[in-house]
Amino acid sequence: MSICLPISKSTLKSDASGARRLRVRVLGSAAGGGLPQWNCRCRVCRLARTEPQRVVPRTQSSIAVSIDGERWALINCAPEVLHQLQREPALQPGRDDRHTPIQSILVTNGDVDHVAGLLSLRERSPFRLHATPEIHGVLRDNPIFNVLAPDCVERCDVALDSRIELLPGLAATVFAVPGKTALYLEGDQVDIGAEGESTVGIEFDVDGRRLYYIPGCATVTPRLAARLEGAAALLFDGTLWRDDEMVRAGVGQKTGRRMGHMSMSGVDGSMAALAEVGIKRRIFIHINNTNPVLIEDSAERREADSAGWEIAFDGMEITP
Ligand code: MLT
Ligand code: MN
Ligand code: ZN
């Protein structure tokens, strides 16, 4: 374990051409389970199997970011990571027989959909694994993650609200968002909406253009709304359209609230909560397979469109 030093703004100045531009590539846009989910026959999953032009299949959520197109960082590491990398030439070995453009991985929580892919990156390529001390603790308590050899994979503690150098010239700030502990760590009492080290959002600030990645969020607090004001782009938790959607679809007992995810629609949904916040591009990501917004021609998709929200898909490119 090491503490990766926070960096100062001065190390991130543009070069003379001023050509610095953050590139974001969506590797996976679905929530836990993916789309279609292997054991689900809900309407959306059925359409993803039978009419993939109406419901485009998606892998579990993860993005890749770069400032130079050569060195990349992954934010979260989905169980499908090998398949995701296979689809992205920029993330494949570019030189030498053993090489990876991936220099860093940062995880936003300990959920299976965000950490399980780490087990597939165990072939002794060096990279830095960034997480809060609490999330590193979860990984340490699961000895299977020791397949990431310590002499190759440096585990870096990220303190909340500190600015770290994720890639040379690319800073990221990790901040707490309301969430909950990972499902497999839940005890009898679950603190839903807790703000701490278990669920974080990421802020990228490249020459004053801010992009946020928040794939899990239980509620938009005034503090979060204030932080997002003026953002160039936001990728936000789009797990469910409505809170009781899984119950209504007959595929589960849990509400979104219970899972630590706020819904898109409704008076207490994310579209309403963020309607008055000045954000240039708003994009839903981490979308559950029951969410009707995934159906290209649905009323829910039209409603999201008219509220100014885009729906992420695998392979989507964002250059804020
Ligand atoms: C979530 O986002 O709520 C989790 O990924 C649930 C899970 O572990 O399947
Ligand atoms: Mn998830
Ligand atoms: Zn389904």
mmCIF file of C-alpha atoms and ligand atoms in Angstrom:
data_model
loop_
_atom_site.group_PDB
_atom_site.id
_atom_site.type_symbol
_atom_site.label_atom_id
_atom_site.label_comp_id
_atom_site.label_asym_id
_atom_site.label_seq_id
_atom_site.Cartn_x
_atom_site.Cartn_y
_atom_site.Cartn_z
ATOM 1 C CA MET A 1 0.000 0.000 0.000
ATOM 2 C CA SER A 2 1.263 3.454 -0.711
ATOM 3 C CA ILE A 3 -0.130 6.911 -0.550
ATOM 4 C CA CYS A 4 -0.040 8.470 -3.992
ATOM 5 C CA LEU A 5 0.858 12.053 -3.516
ATOM 6 C CA PRO A 6 -1.647 14.753 -4.336
ATOM 7 C CA ILE A 7 -0.430 16.953 -7.140
ATOM 8 C CA SER A 8 -0.449 20.677 -7.462
ATOM 9 C CA LYS A 9 -2.273 22.472 -10.252
ATOM 10 C CA SER A 10 0.985 23.850 -11.618
ATOM 11 C CA THR A 11 2.067 20.442 -12.912
ATOM 12 C CA LEU A 12 -1.014 20.303 -15.117
ATOM 13 C CA LYS A 13 -0.595 23.418 -17.221
ATOM 14 C CA SER A 14 -1.365 23.107 -20.934
ATOM 15 C CA ASP A 15 1.484 22.904 -23.378
ATOM 16 C CA ALA A 16 2.118 25.802 -25.764
ATOM 17 C CA SER A 17 -0.466 24.578 -28.260
ATOM 18 C CA GLY A 18 -3.056 24.380 -25.458
ATOM 19 C CA ALA A 19 -4.237 21.115 -27.018
ATOM 20 C CA ARG A 20 -5.089 19.236 -23.841
ATOM 21 C CA ARG A 21 -8.414 17.509 -24.136
ATOM 22 C CA LEU A 22 -9.911 14.833 -21.951
ATOM 23 C CA ARG A 23 -11.135 11.807 -23.867
ATOM 24 C CA VAL A 24 -13.642 9.477 -22.333
ATOM 25 C CA ARG A 25 -14.599 6.161 -23.829
ATOM 26 C CA VAL A 26 -17.539 4.288 -22.329
ATOM 27 C CA LEU A 27 -16.442 0.654 -22.060
ATOM 28 C CA GLY A 28 -19.627 -0.524 -20.382
ATOM 29 C CA SER A 29 -22.875 1.291 -19.672
ATOM 30 C CA ALA A 30 -25.102 -1.271 -17.915
ATOM 31 C CA ALA A 31 -25.580 -1.736 -14.188
ATOM 32 C CA GLY A 32 -24.768 -4.947 -12.308
ATOM 33 C CA GLY A 33 -25.928 -7.948 -14.353
ATOM 34 C CA GLY A 34 -25.363 -6.356 -17.759
ATOM 35 C CA LEU A 35 -27.868 -6.322 -20.599
ATOM 36 C CA PRO A 36 -29.305 -8.806 -21.226
ATOM 37 C CA GLN A 37 -28.752 -10.310 -17.795
ATOM 38 C CA TRP A 38 -28.038 -14.040 -18.048
ATOM 39 C CA ASN A 39 -31.010 -15.136 -15.951
ATOM 40 C CA CYS A 40 -33.520 -12.403 -16.768
ATOM 41 C CA ARG A 41 -36.468 -12.488 -19.125
ATOM 42 C CA CYS A 42 -37.885 -9.059 -18.315
ATOM 43 C CA ARG A 43 -39.198 -7.079 -21.281
ATOM 44 C CA VAL A 44 -35.973 -5.141 -21.795
ATOM 45 C CA CYS A 45 -33.758 -8.232 -21.593
ATOM 46 C CA ARG A 46 -36.029 -10.063 -24.044
ATOM 47 C CA LEU A 47 -35.799 -7.188 -26.514
ATOM 48 C CA ALA A 48 -32.016 -7.076 -26.097
ATOM 49 C CA ARG A 49 -31.970 -10.713 -27.233
ATOM 50 C CA THR A 50 -34.543 -10.534 -30.004
ATOM 51 C CA GLU A 51 -34.402 -6.929 -31.285
ATOM 52 C CA PRO A 52 -30.900 -5.642 -30.526
ATOM 53 C CA GLN A 53 -31.533 -2.548 -32.666
ATOM 54 C CA ARG A 54 -34.312 -1.521 -30.259
ATOM 55 C CA VAL A 55 -32.420 -2.467 -27.110
ATOM 56 C CA VAL A 56 -28.685 -2.434 -27.684
ATOM 57 C CA PRO A 57 -26.914 -4.976 -25.435
ATOM 58 C CA ARG A 58 -24.530 -3.451 -22.932
ATOM 59 C CA THR A 59 -21.752 -4.617 -20.625
ATOM 60 C CA GLN A 60 -21.327 -3.534 -17.007
ATOM 61 C CA SER A 61 -20.249 0.007 -16.297
ATOM 62 C CA SER A 62 -16.730 1.240 -16.765
ATOM 63 C CA ILE A 63 -15.070 4.109 -18.595
ATOM 64 C CA ALA A 64 -11.577 4.668 -19.963
ATOM 65 C CA VAL A 65 -10.026 8.142 -19.849
ATOM 66 C CA SER A 66 -6.968 9.629 -21.494
ATOM 67 C CA ILE A 67 -5.415 12.991 -22.095
ATOM 68 C CA ASP A 68 -2.978 12.013 -24.856
ATOM 69 C CA GLY A 69 -4.673 8.992 -26.449
ATOM 70 C CA GLU A 70 -1.681 6.840 -25.540
ATOM 71 C CA ARG A 71 -1.901 6.364 -21.815
ATOM 72 C CA TRP A 72 -5.246 5.397 -20.359
ATOM 73 C CA ALA A 73 -6.870 4.933 -16.985
ATOM 74 C CA LEU A 74 -9.900 2.777 -16.309
ATOM 75 C CA ILE A 75 -12.535 3.956 -13.904
ATOM 76 C CA ASN A 76 -13.976 0.768 -12.497
ATOM 77 C CA CYS A 77 -13.162 -2.656 -13.816
ATOM 78 C CA ALA A 78 -16.156 -4.692 -14.931
ATOM 79 C CA PRO A 79 -16.365 -8.482 -15.096
ATOM 80 C CA GLU A 80 -16.394 -8.098 -18.917
ATOM 81 C CA VAL A 81 -13.144 -6.104 -18.998
ATOM 82 C CA LEU A 82 -11.357 -8.494 -21.377
ATOM 83 C CA HIS A 83 -14.212 -8.276 -23.862
ATOM 84 C CA GLN A 84 -14.328 -4.494 -23.438
ATOM 85 C CA LEU A 85 -10.590 -4.175 -24.141
ATOM 86 C CA GLN A 86 -10.924 -6.473 -27.140
ATOM 87 C CA ARG A 87 -13.309 -3.908 -28.677
ATOM 88 C CA GLU A 88 -10.957 -0.945 -28.132
ATOM 89 C CA PRO A 89 -7.736 -0.913 -30.177
ATOM 90 C CA ALA A 90 -6.442 2.092 -28.207
ATOM 91 C CA LEU A 91 -6.433 -0.045 -25.062
ATOM 92 C CA GLN A 92 -4.512 -2.935 -26.592
ATOM 93 C CA PRO A 93 -0.719 -3.449 -26.551
ATOM 94 C CA GLY A 94 0.731 -0.782 -28.840
ATOM 95 C CA ARG A 95 4.400 -1.644 -28.612
ATOM 96 C CA ASP A 96 6.573 -4.502 -27.334
ATOM 97 C CA ASP A 97 5.353 -8.051 -26.934
ATOM 98 C CA ARG A 98 4.128 -7.265 -23.455
ATOM 99 C CA HIS A 99 2.607 -3.837 -23.068
ATOM 100 C CA THR A 100 -0.590 -2.158 -21.994
ATOM 101 C CA PRO A 101 -1.671 1.449 -22.439
ATOM 102 C CA ILE A 102 -3.545 1.113 -19.129
ATOM 103 C CA GLN A 103 -1.484 2.787 -16.447
ATOM 104 C CA SER A 104 -4.063 3.280 -13.712
ATOM 105 C CA ILE A 105 -7.341 1.899 -12.491
ATOM 106 C CA LEU A 106 -9.533 3.758 -10.048
ATOM 107 C CA VAL A 107 -12.559 2.104 -8.458
ATOM 108 C CA THR A 108 -15.538 4.077 -7.172
ATOM 109 C CA ASN A 109 -16.895 1.390 -4.842
ATOM 110 C CA GLY A 110 -16.413 -2.272 -3.998
ATOM 111 C CA ASP A 111 -19.369 -3.585 -6.025
ATOM 112 C CA VAL A 112 -18.816 -6.759 -8.003
ATOM 113 C CA ASP A 113 -19.570 -4.959 -11.269
ATOM 114 C CA HIS A 114 -16.765 -2.500 -10.516
ATOM 115 C CA VAL A 115 -13.981 -4.697 -9.155
ATOM 116 C CA ALA A 116 -14.404 -8.250 -10.493
ATOM 117 C CA GLY A 117 -12.565 -7.409 -13.729
ATOM 118 C CA LEU A 118 -9.385 -6.807 -11.743
ATOM 119 C CA LEU A 119 -9.042 -10.577 -11.436
ATOM 120 C CA SER A 120 -8.656 -10.773 -15.204
ATOM 121 C CA LEU A 121 -5.759 -8.297 -15.306
ATOM 122 C CA ARG A 122 -3.331 -10.457 -13.386
ATOM 123 C CA GLU A 123 -0.734 -11.108 -16.090
ATOM 124 C CA ARG A 124 2.021 -9.040 -14.509
ATOM 125 C CA SER A 125 1.638 -5.723 -16.255
ATOM 126 C CA PRO A 126 2.356 -2.852 -13.920
ATOM 127 C CA PHE A 127 -0.426 -0.424 -13.135
ATOM 128 C CA ARG A 128 -1.594 1.625 -10.202
ATOM 129 C CA LEU A 129 -4.784 0.694 -8.441
ATOM 130 C CA HIS A 130 -6.410 3.723 -6.819
ATOM 131 C CA ALA A 131 -9.193 3.530 -4.250
ATOM 132 C CA THR A 132 -10.132 4.948 -0.894
ATOM 133 C CA PRO A 133 -8.547 3.202 2.107
ATOM 134 C CA GLU A 134 -11.934 1.620 2.882
ATOM 135 C CA ILE A 135 -12.273 0.092 -0.580
ATOM 136 C CA HIS A 136 -8.665 -1.072 -0.526
ATOM 137 C CA GLY A 137 -9.538 -2.716 2.794
ATOM 138 C CA VAL A 138 -12.366 -4.616 1.128
ATOM 139 C CA LEU A 139 -10.023 -5.824 -1.612
ATOM 140 C CA ARG A 140 -7.400 -6.807 0.957
ATOM 141 C CA ASP A 141 -9.987 -8.806 2.894
ATOM 142 C CA ASN A 142 -10.662 -10.825 -0.270
ATOM 143 C CA PRO A 143 -7.336 -12.639 -0.775
ATOM 144 C CA ILE A 144 -8.237 -13.643 -4.325
ATOM 145 C CA PHE A 145 -7.203 -10.094 -5.301
ATOM 146 C CA ASN A 146 -3.659 -11.057 -4.321
ATOM 147 C CA VAL A 147 -3.428 -12.375 -7.891
ATOM 148 C CA LEU A 148 -2.495 -8.760 -8.576
ATOM 149 C CA ALA A 149 1.146 -9.173 -7.600
ATOM 150 C CA PRO A 150 2.294 -6.376 -5.298
ATOM 151 C CA ASP A 151 5.526 -5.912 -7.246
ATOM 152 C CA CYS A 152 3.431 -5.082 -10.344
ATOM 153 C CA VAL A 153 0.271 -3.493 -9.079
ATOM 154 C CA GLU A 154 0.791 -0.610 -6.730
ATOM 155 C CA ARG A 155 -2.225 -0.029 -4.504
ATOM 156 C CA CYS A 156 -2.594 3.692 -3.897
ATOM 157 C CA ASP A 157 -4.766 5.134 -1.168
ATOM 158 C CA VAL A 158 -6.856 8.067 -2.296
ATOM 159 C CA ALA A 159 -8.028 10.473 0.371
ATOM 160 C CA LEU A 160 -11.435 12.048 -0.139
ATOM 161 C CA ASP A 161 -11.244 15.485 -1.745
ATOM 162 C CA SER A 162 -7.591 15.183 -2.648
ATOM 163 C CA ARG A 163 -6.374 15.678 -6.185
ATOM 164 C CA ILE A 164 -4.341 12.794 -7.516
ATOM 165 C CA GLU A 165 -2.400 12.361 -10.716
ATOM 166 C CA LEU A 166 -4.233 9.512 -12.392
ATOM 167 C CA LEU A 167 -2.107 9.746 -15.526
ATOM 168 C CA PRO A 168 0.763 12.067 -16.323
ATOM 169 C CA GLY A 169 -0.985 15.394 -16.780
ATOM 170 C CA LEU A 170 -4.436 14.167 -15.798
ATOM 171 C CA ALA A 171 -5.699 14.970 -12.332
ATOM 172 C CA ALA A 172 -8.722 13.433 -10.674
ATOM 173 C CA THR A 173 -10.489 14.373 -7.473
ATOM 174 C CA VAL A 174 -12.361 11.710 -5.563
ATOM 175 C CA PHE A 175 -15.280 12.847 -3.424
ATOM 176 C CA ALA A 176 -17.878 11.091 -1.296
ATOM 177 C CA VAL A 177 -21.402 10.678 -2.666
ATOM 178 C CA PRO A 178 -24.417 9.268 -0.831
ATOM 179 C CA GLY A 179 -24.374 5.508 -1.305
ATOM 180 C CA LYS A 180 -24.070 2.320 0.645
ATOM 181 C CA THR A 181 -21.684 -0.520 1.265
ATOM 182 C CA ALA A 182 -21.353 -3.274 -1.363
ATOM 183 C CA LEU A 183 -24.178 -5.828 -1.411
ATOM 184 C CA TYR A 184 -21.903 -8.687 -0.301
ATOM 185 C CA LEU A 185 -20.836 -6.684 2.760
ATOM 186 C CA GLU A 186 -24.308 -5.777 3.946
ATOM 187 C CA GLY A 187 -25.083 -6.701 7.534
ATOM 188 C CA ASP A 188 -28.433 -6.546 9.332
ATOM 189 C CA GLN A 189 -28.369 -2.764 9.341
ATOM 190 C CA VAL A 190 -27.609 -0.977 6.108
ATOM 191 C CA ASP A 191 -26.838 2.693 6.146
ATOM 192 C CA ILE A 192 -28.414 3.876 2.887
ATOM 193 C CA GLY A 193 -27.269 7.283 1.711
ATOM 194 C CA ALA A 194 -24.183 7.317 3.900
ATOM 195 C CA GLU A 195 -21.464 9.642 2.668
ATOM 196 C CA GLY A 196 -17.986 8.321 3.222
ATOM 197 C CA GLU A 197 -15.317 6.242 1.578
ATOM 198 C CA SER A 198 -17.570 3.437 0.356
ATOM 199 C CA THR A 199 -19.099 5.244 -2.650
ATOM 200 C CA VAL A 200 -17.286 8.008 -4.468
ATOM 201 C CA GLY A 201 -17.619 10.195 -7.521
ATOM 202 C CA ILE A 202 -14.736 11.399 -9.676
ATOM 203 C CA GLU A 203 -14.061 14.902 -10.922
ATOM 204 C CA PHE A 204 -11.772 15.530 -13.866
ATOM 205 C CA ASP A 205 -10.764 19.116 -14.455
ATOM 206 C CA VAL A 206 -8.874 19.745 -17.654
ATOM 207 C CA ASP A 207 -8.105 23.399 -18.157
ATOM 208 C CA GLY A 208 -11.287 24.450 -16.451
ATOM 209 C CA ARG A 209 -13.575 21.951 -18.217
ATOM 210 C CA ARG A 210 -14.976 19.643 -15.583
ATOM 211 C CA LEU A 211 -16.326 16.145 -16.194
ATOM 212 C CA TYR A 212 -17.904 14.045 -13.462
ATOM 213 C CA TYR A 213 -18.327 10.295 -13.256
ATOM 214 C CA ILE A 214 -20.856 9.196 -10.627
ATOM 215 C CA PRO A 215 -22.160 5.697 -11.446
ATOM 216 C CA GLY A 216 -23.807 5.176 -8.056
ATOM 217 C CA CYS A 217 -25.662 7.815 -6.064
ATOM 218 C CA ALA A 218 -28.485 7.540 -3.525
ATOM 219 C CA THR A 219 -29.527 11.184 -3.570
ATOM 220 C CA VAL A 220 -28.468 14.581 -4.887
ATOM 221 C CA THR A 221 -27.538 16.641 -1.857
ATOM 222 C CA PRO A 222 -27.294 20.443 -2.080
ATOM 223 C CA ARG A 223 -23.534 20.027 -1.742
ATOM 224 C CA LEU A 224 -23.397 17.671 -4.723
ATOM 225 C CA ALA A 225 -25.606 19.945 -6.818
ATOM 226 C CA ALA A 226 -23.336 22.884 -6.016
ATOM 227 C CA ARG A 227 -20.274 20.900 -7.015
ATOM 228 C CA LEU A 228 -21.820 19.953 -10.362
ATOM 229 C CA GLU A 229 -22.813 23.532 -11.249
ATOM 230 C CA GLY A 230 -20.983 24.640 -14.385
ATOM 231 C CA ALA A 231 -19.813 21.129 -15.367
ATOM 232 C CA ALA A 232 -19.040 20.416 -19.013
ATOM 233 C CA ALA A 233 -20.310 16.848 -18.669
ATOM 234 C CA LEU A 234 -21.825 14.529 -16.101
ATOM 235 C CA LEU A 235 -22.083 10.750 -16.286
ATOM 236 C CA PHE A 236 -24.607 9.852 -13.625
ATOM 237 C CA ASP A 237 -26.254 6.845 -11.992
ATOM 238 C CA GLY A 238 -29.088 5.730 -14.286
ATOM 239 C CA THR A 239 -29.858 2.434 -12.591
ATOM 240 C CA LEU A 240 -33.653 2.590 -12.512
ATOM 241 C CA TRP A 241 -36.350 4.638 -14.184
ATOM 242 C CA ARG A 242 -38.649 4.328 -11.200
ATOM 243 C CA ASP A 243 -37.958 3.195 -7.676
ATOM 244 C CA ASP A 244 -40.178 0.086 -7.676
ATOM 245 C CA GLU A 245 -39.371 -0.966 -11.225
ATOM 246 C CA MET A 246 -37.842 -4.331 -10.352
ATOM 247 C CA VAL A 247 -40.759 -5.200 -8.079
ATOM 248 C CA ARG A 248 -43.268 -4.278 -10.809
ATOM 249 C CA ALA A 249 -41.340 -6.256 -13.413
ATOM 250 C CA GLY A 250 -41.562 -9.247 -11.066
ATOM 251 C CA VAL A 251 -37.806 -9.803 -11.056
ATOM 252 C CA GLY A 252 -36.912 -8.706 -7.551
ATOM 253 C CA GLN A 253 -38.095 -7.348 -4.233
ATOM 254 C CA LYS A 254 -35.723 -4.440 -3.922
ATOM 255 C CA THR A 255 -36.420 -0.817 -4.595
ATOM 256 C CA GLY A 256 -33.782 1.439 -6.074
ATOM 257 C CA ARG A 257 -33.631 3.308 -2.788
ATOM 258 C CA ARG A 258 -32.778 0.095 -0.949
ATOM 259 C CA MET A 259 -29.977 -0.533 -3.433
ATOM 260 C CA GLY A 260 -28.541 2.942 -2.875
ATOM 261 C CA HIS A 261 -29.588 4.222 -6.297
ATOM 262 C CA MET A 262 -31.896 7.156 -6.927
ATOM 263 C CA SER A 263 -34.277 6.803 -9.859
ATOM 264 C CA MET A 264 -34.261 8.885 -13.015
ATOM 265 C CA SER A 265 -37.928 9.911 -13.039
ATOM 266 C CA GLY A 266 -40.362 11.376 -10.544
ATOM 267 C CA VAL A 267 -40.319 14.392 -8.272
ATOM 268 C CA ASP A 268 -37.444 12.969 -6.237
ATOM 269 C CA GLY A 269 -35.628 11.528 -9.243
ATOM 270 C CA SER A 270 -32.289 12.636 -10.653
ATOM 271 C CA MET A 271 -33.724 14.421 -13.703
ATOM 272 C CA ALA A 272 -35.764 16.663 -11.410
ATOM 273 C CA ALA A 273 -32.994 17.067 -8.849
ATOM 274 C CA LEU A 274 -30.510 18.217 -11.487
ATOM 275 C CA ALA A 275 -32.902 20.164 -13.731
ATOM 276 C CA GLU A 276 -31.819 23.544 -12.418
ATOM 277 C CA VAL A 277 -28.125 22.733 -12.214
ATOM 278 C CA GLY A 278 -26.034 24.162 -15.065
ATOM 279 C CA ILE A 279 -24.501 21.099 -16.716
ATOM 280 C CA LYS A 280 -23.705 21.128 -20.422
ATOM 281 C CA ARG A 281 -23.953 17.410 -21.213
ATOM 282 C CA ARG A 282 -25.855 15.018 -18.970
ATOM 283 C CA ILE A 283 -25.501 11.322 -19.591
ATOM 284 C CA PHE A 284 -26.970 8.364 -17.745
ATOM 285 C CA ILE A 285 -24.687 5.379 -17.190
ATOM 286 C CA HIS A 286 -24.878 2.220 -15.006
ATOM 287 C CA ILE A 287 -28.353 1.495 -16.356
ATOM 288 C CA ASN A 288 -30.160 -1.564 -15.062
ATOM 289 C CA ASN A 289 -31.570 -4.083 -17.514
ATOM 290 C CA THR A 290 -35.115 -3.454 -16.275
ATOM 291 C CA ASN A 291 -34.948 0.261 -17.151
ATOM 292 C CA PRO A 292 -37.346 1.078 -20.039
ATOM 293 C CA VAL A 293 -35.171 4.041 -21.032
ATOM 294 C CA LEU A 294 -32.960 1.419 -22.701
ATOM 295 C CA ILE A 295 -35.695 0.821 -25.291
ATOM 296 C CA GLU A 296 -34.821 3.217 -28.111
ATOM 297 C CA ASP A 297 -38.446 3.986 -29.015
ATOM 298 C CA SER A 298 -39.949 4.060 -25.519
ATOM 299 C CA ALA A 299 -41.900 6.922 -23.956
ATOM 300 C CA GLU A 300 -39.346 6.936 -21.145
ATOM 301 C CA ARG A 301 -36.506 7.451 -23.647
ATOM 302 C CA ARG A 302 -38.404 10.373 -25.172
ATOM 303 C CA GLU A 303 -38.946 11.848 -21.715
ATOM 304 C CA ALA A 304 -35.243 11.586 -20.886
ATOM 305 C CA ASP A 305 -34.382 13.107 -24.292
ATOM 306 C CA SER A 306 -36.637 16.067 -23.720
ATOM 307 C CA ALA A 307 -35.138 16.604 -20.279
ATOM 308 C CA GLY A 308 -31.748 16.856 -22.010
ATOM 309 C CA TRP A 309 -30.341 13.499 -20.913
ATOM 310 C CA GLU A 310 -28.342 11.147 -23.125
ATOM 311 C CA ILE A 311 -28.257 7.420 -22.542
ATOM 312 C CA ALA A 312 -24.760 5.934 -22.552
ATOM 313 C CA PHE A 313 -23.952 2.969 -24.752
ATOM 314 C CA ASP A 314 -20.836 0.827 -24.963
ATOM 315 C CA GLY A 315 -18.305 2.552 -27.205
ATOM 316 C CA MET A 316 -19.706 6.064 -26.646
ATOM 317 C CA GLU A 317 -17.047 8.746 -26.887
ATOM 318 C CA ILE A 318 -17.144 11.928 -24.870
ATOM 319 C CA THR A 319 -14.709 14.818 -25.277
ATOM 320 C CA PRO A 320 -16.081 17.512 -23.038
HETATM 321 C C1 MLT B 1 -25.365 -2.051 -7.469
HETATM 322 O O1 MLT B 1 -24.948 -1.196 -8.252
HETATM 323 O O2 MLT B 1 -26.373 -1.840 -6.775
HETATM 324 C C2 MLT B 1 -24.608 -3.326 -7.368
HETATM 325 O O3 MLT B 1 -23.795 -3.492 -8.494
HETATM 326 C C3 MLT B 1 -25.494 -4.479 -7.101
HETATM 327 C C4 MLT B 1 -24.799 -5.794 -7.295
HETATM 328 O O4 MLT B 1 -23.795 -6.088 -6.620
HETATM 329 O O5 MLT B 1 -25.250 -6.563 -8.145
HETATM 330 MN MN MN B 2 -23.507 -1.621 -9.702
HETATM 331 ZN ZN ZN B 3 -33.884 -7.982 -17.308
#
